Short mmCIF file of C-alpha atoms and ligand atoms in Angstrom, two decimals:
data_model
loop_
_atom_site.label_atom_id
_atom_site.label_comp_id
_atom_site.label_asym_id
_atom_site.label_seq_id
_atom_site.Cartn_x
_atom_site.Cartn_y
_atom_site.Cartn_z
CA MET C 1 185.30 93.20 12.38
CA ALA C 2 187.30 95.91 10.70
CA GLY C 3 186.69 96.03 7.00
CA ALA C 4 183.72 93.71 7.09
CA PHE C 5 181.58 96.07 5.07
CA ILE C 6 184.15 97.09 2.55
CA PHE C 7 183.69 95.80 -0.96
CA ALA C 8 186.66 93.70 -1.97
CA ALA C 9 185.62 94.19 -5.54
CA LEU C 10 183.76 97.27 -6.66
CA LEU C 11 181.51 97.89 -9.54
CA PHE C 12 182.41 100.75 -11.78
CA PRO C 13 179.60 103.10 -12.82
CA LEU C 14 177.70 101.94 -15.83
CA SER C 15 177.93 103.97 -18.97
CA SER C 16 174.76 105.93 -19.56
CA CYS C 17 173.54 105.79 -23.10
CA GLY C 18 170.23 106.95 -24.44
CA LEU C 19 167.39 104.56 -23.78
CA GLU C 20 168.41 102.31 -20.94
CA PRO C 21 166.06 99.59 -19.71
CA PRO C 22 164.62 100.01 -16.21
CA LEU C 23 167.13 99.69 -13.39
CA TYR C 24 166.45 98.60 -9.82
CA GLU C 25 169.09 98.70 -7.12
CA THR C 26 168.90 97.47 -3.57
CA GLY C 27 171.36 96.97 -0.72
CA PHE C 28 171.00 95.07 2.53
CA ILE C 29 173.00 93.25 5.18
CA ALA C 30 172.97 89.46 5.16
CA MET C 31 175.52 86.66 5.42
CA ASP C 32 177.53 88.93 7.68
CA THR C 33 178.27 91.38 4.89
CA TYR C 34 176.80 94.17 2.77
CA ILE C 35 175.01 92.84 -0.29
CA SER C 36 173.90 94.86 -3.30
CA LEU C 37 171.85 93.92 -6.33
CA THR C 38 171.92 95.98 -9.53
CA VAL C 39 169.30 94.63 -11.88
CA TYR C 40 168.19 95.74 -15.36
CA GLY C 41 165.10 94.88 -17.37
CA GLU C 42 161.32 95.10 -17.31
CA ASN C 43 161.05 92.85 -14.26
CA ALA C 44 164.03 94.39 -12.46
CA GLU C 45 162.28 95.29 -9.21
CA THR C 46 160.27 92.06 -8.79
CA ALA C 47 163.27 89.97 -9.80
CA ALA C 48 165.64 91.79 -7.41
CA LYS C 49 163.21 91.37 -4.51
CA ALA C 50 162.91 87.64 -5.23
CA ALA C 51 166.71 87.34 -5.49
CA LYS C 52 167.07 89.09 -2.13
CA GLU C 53 164.61 86.62 -0.57
CA GLU C 54 166.64 83.78 -2.03
CA ILE C 55 169.88 85.11 -0.49
CA LEU C 56 168.12 85.46 2.89
CA ARG C 57 166.87 81.88 2.55
CA ILE C 58 170.40 80.57 1.94
CA ASP C 59 171.67 82.64 4.88
CA THR C 60 169.02 81.09 7.12
CA LEU C 61 170.10 77.59 6.05
CA MET C 62 173.85 78.08 6.27
CA SER C 63 174.64 80.61 8.98
CA ALA C 64 176.79 78.99 11.67
CA VAL C 65 175.65 81.56 14.24
CA ASN C 66 171.89 81.30 13.70
CA PRO C 67 170.81 78.46 16.04
CA ASP C 68 167.95 77.56 13.66
CA SER C 69 170.14 77.03 10.60
CA GLU C 70 170.85 73.61 9.13
CA VAL C 71 174.55 74.14 9.82
CA SER C 72 173.77 74.72 13.52
CA LYS C 73 171.61 71.60 13.48
CA ILE C 74 174.49 69.56 12.02
CA ASN C 75 176.82 70.98 14.71
CA ALA C 76 174.38 70.45 17.57
CA MET C 77 173.71 66.87 16.48
CA ALA C 78 177.30 65.86 15.73
CA GLY C 79 177.49 62.10 16.18
CA GLU C 80 174.11 61.58 14.49
CA THR C 81 172.92 61.71 10.89
CA VAL C 82 171.02 64.91 10.13
CA THR C 83 168.55 65.57 7.31
CA VAL C 84 169.44 68.63 5.23
CA SER C 85 168.15 70.52 2.19
CA ASP C 86 169.50 70.04 -1.34
CA ASP C 87 171.20 73.43 -0.93
CA THR C 88 173.20 72.53 2.17
CA GLU C 89 174.09 69.14 0.71
CA LYS C 90 175.35 70.82 -2.47
CA VAL C 91 177.53 73.38 -0.67
CA ILE C 92 179.06 70.76 1.63
CA ARG C 93 179.76 68.42 -1.30
CA ALA C 94 181.42 71.25 -3.26
CA ALA C 95 183.51 72.30 -0.25
CA LEU C 96 184.66 68.72 0.33
CA LYS C 97 185.59 68.40 -3.33
CA THR C 98 187.67 71.59 -3.14
CA ALA C 99 189.23 70.36 0.10
CA GLU C 100 190.33 67.20 -1.67
CA LYS C 101 191.69 69.13 -4.65
CA THR C 102 193.68 71.45 -2.38
CA ASP C 103 195.02 68.87 0.10
CA GLY C 104 192.81 70.24 2.84
CA ALA C 105 193.70 73.95 2.48
CA LEU C 106 189.93 74.45 2.64
CA ASP C 107 188.46 72.62 5.60
CA ILE C 108 184.85 73.19 6.69
CA THR C 109 185.52 71.41 10.00
CA LEU C 110 187.82 74.24 11.18
CA ARG C 111 185.02 75.83 13.18
CA PRO C 112 186.36 74.94 16.67
CA VAL C 113 189.61 76.72 15.76
CA ILE C 114 187.82 79.72 14.20
CA THR C 115 185.70 80.02 17.35
CA GLU C 116 188.75 79.84 19.62
CA TRP C 117 190.25 82.88 17.85
CA GLY C 118 186.97 84.72 18.48
CA PHE C 119 186.10 85.22 14.81
CA THR C 120 182.57 83.92 15.37
CA THR C 121 181.77 86.28 18.27
CA GLY C 122 184.12 89.25 17.83
CA GLU C 123 185.66 88.48 21.23
CA TYR C 124 189.12 88.04 19.82
CA LYS C 125 192.02 86.31 21.51
CA ILE C 126 195.30 84.69 20.52
CA PRO C 127 195.10 81.01 21.50
CA ASP C 128 198.24 79.22 22.63
CA GLY C 129 199.82 76.57 20.45
CA GLU C 130 198.76 73.67 22.68
CA THR C 131 195.11 74.73 22.64
CA LEU C 132 195.24 74.95 18.86
CA ASN C 133 196.89 71.54 18.54
CA ASN C 134 194.18 69.99 20.71
CA LEU C 135 191.42 71.65 18.70
CA LEU C 136 193.03 70.56 15.43
CA LYS C 137 192.42 66.95 16.51
CA LYS C 138 188.74 67.73 15.84
CA VAL C 139 189.46 69.09 12.36
CA ASP C 140 189.32 66.76 9.37
CA TYR C 141 187.11 67.33 6.35
CA ARG C 142 187.46 63.63 5.45
CA SER C 143 185.35 62.70 8.46
CA VAL C 144 182.23 64.45 7.07
CA ARG C 145 179.82 61.98 5.47
CA VAL C 146 177.30 63.30 2.94
CA GLY C 147 174.41 61.23 1.62
CA ASP C 148 171.16 62.04 -0.17
CA ASN C 149 169.92 64.98 1.88
CA THR C 150 171.89 63.80 4.89
CA VAL C 151 175.08 64.83 6.67
CA PHE C 152 176.96 62.98 9.37
CA LEU C 153 179.60 64.73 11.45
CA PRO C 154 181.54 62.80 14.10
CA PHE C 155 180.84 63.76 17.72
CA GLY C 156 182.85 66.80 18.86
CA GLU C 157 183.33 68.21 15.36
CA GLN C 158 181.82 71.45 14.04
CA ILE C 159 181.41 72.86 10.55
CA ASP C 160 181.41 76.40 9.12
CA LEU C 161 180.43 77.12 5.52
CA GLY C 162 181.57 80.76 5.67
CA ALA C 163 184.20 80.15 3.00
CA ALA C 164 181.71 79.06 0.32
CA ALA C 165 178.10 79.93 1.22
CA LYS C 166 178.21 83.49 -0.15
CA GLY C 167 179.31 82.15 -3.53
CA TYR C 168 176.39 79.73 -3.56
CA ALA C 169 173.97 82.47 -2.50
CA GLY C 170 175.25 84.51 -5.46
CA ASP C 171 174.63 81.60 -7.84
CA LYS C 172 171.10 81.16 -6.52
CA ALA C 173 170.39 84.89 -6.77
CA ILE C 174 171.55 84.89 -10.41
CA SER C 175 169.39 81.87 -11.13
CA VAL C 176 166.29 83.59 -9.65
CA LEU C 177 167.01 86.73 -11.71
CA LYS C 178 167.19 84.56 -14.85
CA ASP C 179 163.86 82.94 -13.96
CA TYR C 180 162.35 86.43 -14.10
CA GLY C 181 163.84 87.02 -17.52
CA VAL C 182 166.66 89.30 -16.37
CA GLU C 183 169.62 89.32 -18.75
CA SER C 184 171.81 91.97 -17.18
CA ALA C 185 172.65 92.28 -13.48
CA ILE C 186 175.37 92.44 -10.87
CA VAL C 187 175.14 90.66 -7.53
CA SER C 188 177.74 91.86 -5.06
CA LEU C 189 178.21 90.11 -1.72
CA GLY C 190 181.16 91.53 0.19
CA GLY C 191 184.23 90.26 -1.63
CA ASN C 192 182.13 88.36 -4.19
CA VAL C 193 180.92 89.95 -7.41
CA GLN C 194 178.79 87.92 -9.80
CA ALA C 195 177.81 89.23 -13.21
CA LEU C 196 174.76 88.09 -15.12
CA GLY C 197 175.20 88.71 -18.85
CA ALA C 198 176.79 91.93 -20.03
CA LYS C 199 175.98 95.62 -19.50
CA THR C 200 172.81 96.74 -21.21
CA ASP C 201 174.84 98.11 -24.13
CA GLY C 202 176.31 94.63 -24.65
CA LYS C 203 179.75 95.63 -23.39
CA LYS C 204 181.60 93.83 -20.62
CA TRP C 205 181.16 94.79 -16.99
CA ASN C 206 184.14 96.52 -15.42
CA ILE C 207 184.72 94.71 -12.15
CA ALA C 208 187.39 96.16 -9.90
CA VAL C 209 189.45 94.21 -7.40
CA LYS C 210 190.33 96.02 -4.20
CA ASN C 211 193.91 96.96 -3.42
CA PRO C 212 194.62 95.01 -0.21
CA PHE C 213 197.24 97.57 0.84
CA VAL C 214 194.78 100.48 0.93
CA GLU C 215 192.52 100.36 3.97
CA ASN C 216 188.99 101.54 4.58
CA SER C 217 188.53 103.27 1.31
CA VAL C 218 185.94 102.76 -1.36
CA SER C 219 187.40 105.32 -3.75
CA SER C 220 188.73 104.09 -7.08
CA ILE C 221 192.25 104.69 -5.73
CA SER C 222 191.76 101.66 -3.55
CA ASN C 223 191.37 99.36 -6.54
CA ILE C 224 194.28 97.35 -7.81
CA CYS C 225 192.88 96.46 -11.21
CA ILE C 226 189.82 96.21 -13.39
CA LEU C 227 188.58 93.03 -15.03
CA GLY C 228 186.32 93.29 -18.07
CA LEU C 229 183.93 90.32 -17.91
CA LYS C 230 180.53 88.93 -18.88
CA ASP C 231 178.69 86.10 -17.11
CA ALA C 232 181.34 85.51 -14.49
CA ALA C 233 182.01 85.19 -10.79
CA VAL C 234 184.89 87.19 -9.29
CA VAL C 235 185.55 86.16 -5.71
CA THR C 236 188.25 87.63 -3.49
CA SER C 237 189.56 86.35 -0.17
CA GLY C 238 191.63 88.97 1.61
CA ASN C 239 193.45 89.31 4.91
CA TYR C 240 191.93 92.82 5.26
CA GLU C 241 188.32 91.63 5.29
CA ARG C 242 188.25 90.57 8.92
CA TYR C 243 191.06 90.82 11.43
CA PHE C 244 192.04 92.07 14.85
CA GLU C 245 195.17 93.48 16.32
CA GLY C 246 196.59 91.37 19.17
CA GLU C 247 198.11 92.76 22.36
CA ASP C 248 201.44 91.95 20.76
CA GLY C 249 200.67 94.57 18.07
CA LYS C 250 200.44 91.92 15.34
CA ARG C 251 197.51 91.57 13.01
CA TYR C 252 195.54 88.33 13.01
CA HIS C 253 193.18 87.73 10.12
CA HIS C 254 190.29 85.31 9.60
CA ILE C 255 191.59 82.82 7.03
CA ILE C 256 193.05 79.95 8.99
CA ASP C 257 195.67 77.49 7.82
CA PRO C 258 194.33 74.03 8.78
CA SER C 259 197.91 72.72 9.06
CA ASP C 260 198.64 74.73 12.23
CA GLY C 261 195.47 76.61 13.21
CA TYR C 262 197.05 80.05 12.74
CA PRO C 263 196.01 82.73 10.23
CA ALA C 264 197.45 81.65 6.87
CA ASP C 265 200.84 83.22 6.27
CA ASN C 266 202.01 81.89 2.93
CA GLY C 267 202.80 85.19 1.23
CA ILE C 268 199.35 86.10 -0.12
CA VAL C 269 197.36 89.16 0.92
CA SER C 270 194.51 88.67 -1.50
CA ALA C 271 193.41 85.83 -3.75
CA THR C 272 190.82 86.41 -6.46
CA ILE C 273 189.30 83.53 -8.40
CA ILE C 274 187.44 84.12 -11.64
CA GLY C 275 185.18 81.40 -12.99
CA LYS C 276 181.67 80.34 -13.87
CA THR C 277 180.08 79.69 -10.48
CA GLY C 278 180.28 81.64 -7.25
CA LEU C 279 180.31 78.43 -5.23
CA GLU C 280 183.45 77.02 -6.84
CA CYS C 281 185.22 80.39 -6.95
CA ASP C 282 184.44 81.11 -3.29
CA ALA C 283 185.68 77.75 -2.06
CA LEU C 284 188.81 78.08 -4.19
CA SER C 285 189.61 81.67 -3.20
CA THR C 286 189.84 80.70 0.45
CA ALA C 287 191.88 77.57 -0.35
CA VAL C 288 194.29 79.43 -2.64
CA PHE C 289 194.83 82.12 0.00
CA VAL C 290 195.93 79.36 2.39
CA MET C 291 198.07 77.50 -0.17
CA GLY C 292 200.28 80.38 -1.27
CA ALA C 293 201.31 81.28 -4.82
CA GLU C 294 203.48 78.30 -5.67
CA LYS C 295 200.95 75.61 -4.79
CA ALA C 296 198.13 77.69 -6.29
CA GLU C 297 199.98 77.90 -9.62
CA LYS C 298 200.47 74.15 -9.58
CA LEU C 299 196.76 73.63 -8.92
CA TRP C 300 195.84 75.98 -11.77
CA ARG C 301 198.18 74.14 -14.17
CA GLU C 302 197.11 70.66 -13.17
CA LYS C 303 193.39 71.07 -12.53
CA GLY C 304 192.48 74.32 -14.34
CA GLY C 305 188.87 75.41 -14.82
CA PHE C 306 189.43 78.84 -13.28
CA GLU C 307 191.54 81.97 -13.59
CA MET C 308 193.19 83.71 -10.66
CA LEU C 309 194.78 86.94 -9.56
CA LEU C 310 197.02 86.87 -6.53
CA VAL C 311 198.50 89.83 -4.65
CA THR C 312 201.56 88.92 -2.62
CA ASP C 313 202.84 90.47 0.60
CA ASP C 314 205.91 91.77 -1.28
CA LYS C 315 203.56 93.74 -3.54
CA ARG C 316 203.48 91.67 -6.70
CA ILE C 317 200.46 90.78 -8.78
CA ILE C 318 200.29 87.31 -10.32
CA VAL C 319 197.67 86.68 -13.01
CA THR C 320 196.87 83.57 -15.01
CA GLU C 321 197.12 83.86 -18.77
CA GLY C 322 193.36 83.70 -19.34
CA LEU C 323 193.08 87.15 -17.77
CA SER C 324 195.62 88.88 -20.00
CA ASP C 325 193.00 90.35 -22.35
CA VAL C 326 190.60 91.40 -19.61
CA PHE C 327 192.98 92.75 -16.96
CA THR C 328 193.90 96.44 -16.55
CA ASN C 329 196.44 97.21 -13.85
CA LEU C 330 195.62 100.35 -11.85
CA SER C 331 198.53 100.01 -9.45
CA ASP C 332 202.28 100.48 -9.68
CA MET C 333 202.87 96.87 -8.68
CA LYS C 334 204.76 94.49 -10.94
CA VAL C 335 202.54 92.02 -12.79
CA THR C 336 203.69 88.49 -13.57
CA GLU C 337 201.61 86.41 -15.97
CA ILE C 338 201.68 82.67 -15.49
CA ARG C 339 201.18 80.35 -18.45
CA LYS C 340 200.34 76.70 -18.82
P1 AMP E 1 186.32 83.70 2.58
O1 AMP E 1 186.05 85.12 2.93
O2 AMP E 1 185.44 83.13 1.53
O3 AMP E 1 187.78 83.47 2.26
O4 AMP E 1 185.98 82.81 3.86
C1 AMP E 1 186.60 83.03 5.08
C2 AMP E 1 185.73 82.44 6.19
O5 AMP E 1 185.73 81.02 6.10
C3 AMP E 1 186.28 82.78 7.55
O6 AMP E 1 185.70 83.95 8.09
C4 AMP E 1 185.95 81.53 8.37
O7 AMP E 1 184.62 81.57 8.82
C5 AMP E 1 186.05 80.42 7.35
N1 AMP E 1 187.42 79.88 7.20
C6 AMP E 1 188.61 80.41 7.57
N2 AMP E 1 189.64 79.66 7.18
C7 AMP E 1 189.10 78.59 6.52
C8 AMP E 1 189.64 77.44 5.87
N3 AMP E 1 190.96 77.23 5.76
N4 AMP E 1 188.77 76.55 5.34
C9 AMP E 1 187.44 76.76 5.41
N5 AMP E 1 186.86 77.80 6.01
C10 AMP E 1 187.68 78.73 6.54
MG1 MG E 2 185.81 81.81 -0.02
#
């Protein structure tokens, strides 16, 4: 579980200027990570408490380890059609759409493989190739059937929404904050940072992306860059967020390549997606991590709708052109900008 509580993207301190509106901050553990809410405005405290409740509600629906969640119900009743909430339906539909767009780099039916590695329990082990091949027979996102408030999963299959649920929880938290009239806030869920509006002085938020090569540090030295953004989701998938060291001395991380069942090893150490919704960015960040830079660039060119920042294992930073005005490099790594 090393690194599970480290922010993959950190918030820089807000500038203090004269008469600031009320601020309420709260932090708590949910969705298997540390979550913090920084909320400004007259209703800051009430709004933040309601947003926290909303995140806890989504966690209760989508946790694959809570036996009472809808995801657990879908898994326990594989082979039958299960009634689910609008929320669960929406996240599954979005994940399946991203799976299609990325040729299955994101696959919510990977759970049997993820469990075999021990990522669900913390009892880690390195499975042998044959075991993985057998388990992969139960992995195919195309076999999931979603209807109006229903999900059907073939018998023997299992789903895990860990790659996208935090992004959705962030979207729902932002929407609750808006309902309370909040115009300026940051919702941070592990490697996901979602900004509502701008800072209270109208300037952009400075959102930092963690340097994947610097471990266990929350100092600014551990950040690779800053992104200046308003109303945006910044979601990072990194190999440092959850991993274990095998008896062979190698490191095994938690983002699995559905093509072979092993931790993805396509040259990326962190993939950050910047876009409008946490749900889409979260699903894409995991997929892009699996795909590697070349395929990710192709996806960005052909499908678009998002910006990305990739850090490669040979210490290069790749950014899409939409980030050029908002990106400040804090590292000594070479930056390559990709254009349409
Ligand atoms: P994220 O941190 O958003 O990249 O999500 C990673 C989590 O999603 C892992 O901890 C697993 O629970 C799950 N996961 C790992 N690999 C995949 C994959 N290729 N597709 C879908 N879910 C995955
Ligand atoms: Mg993700």
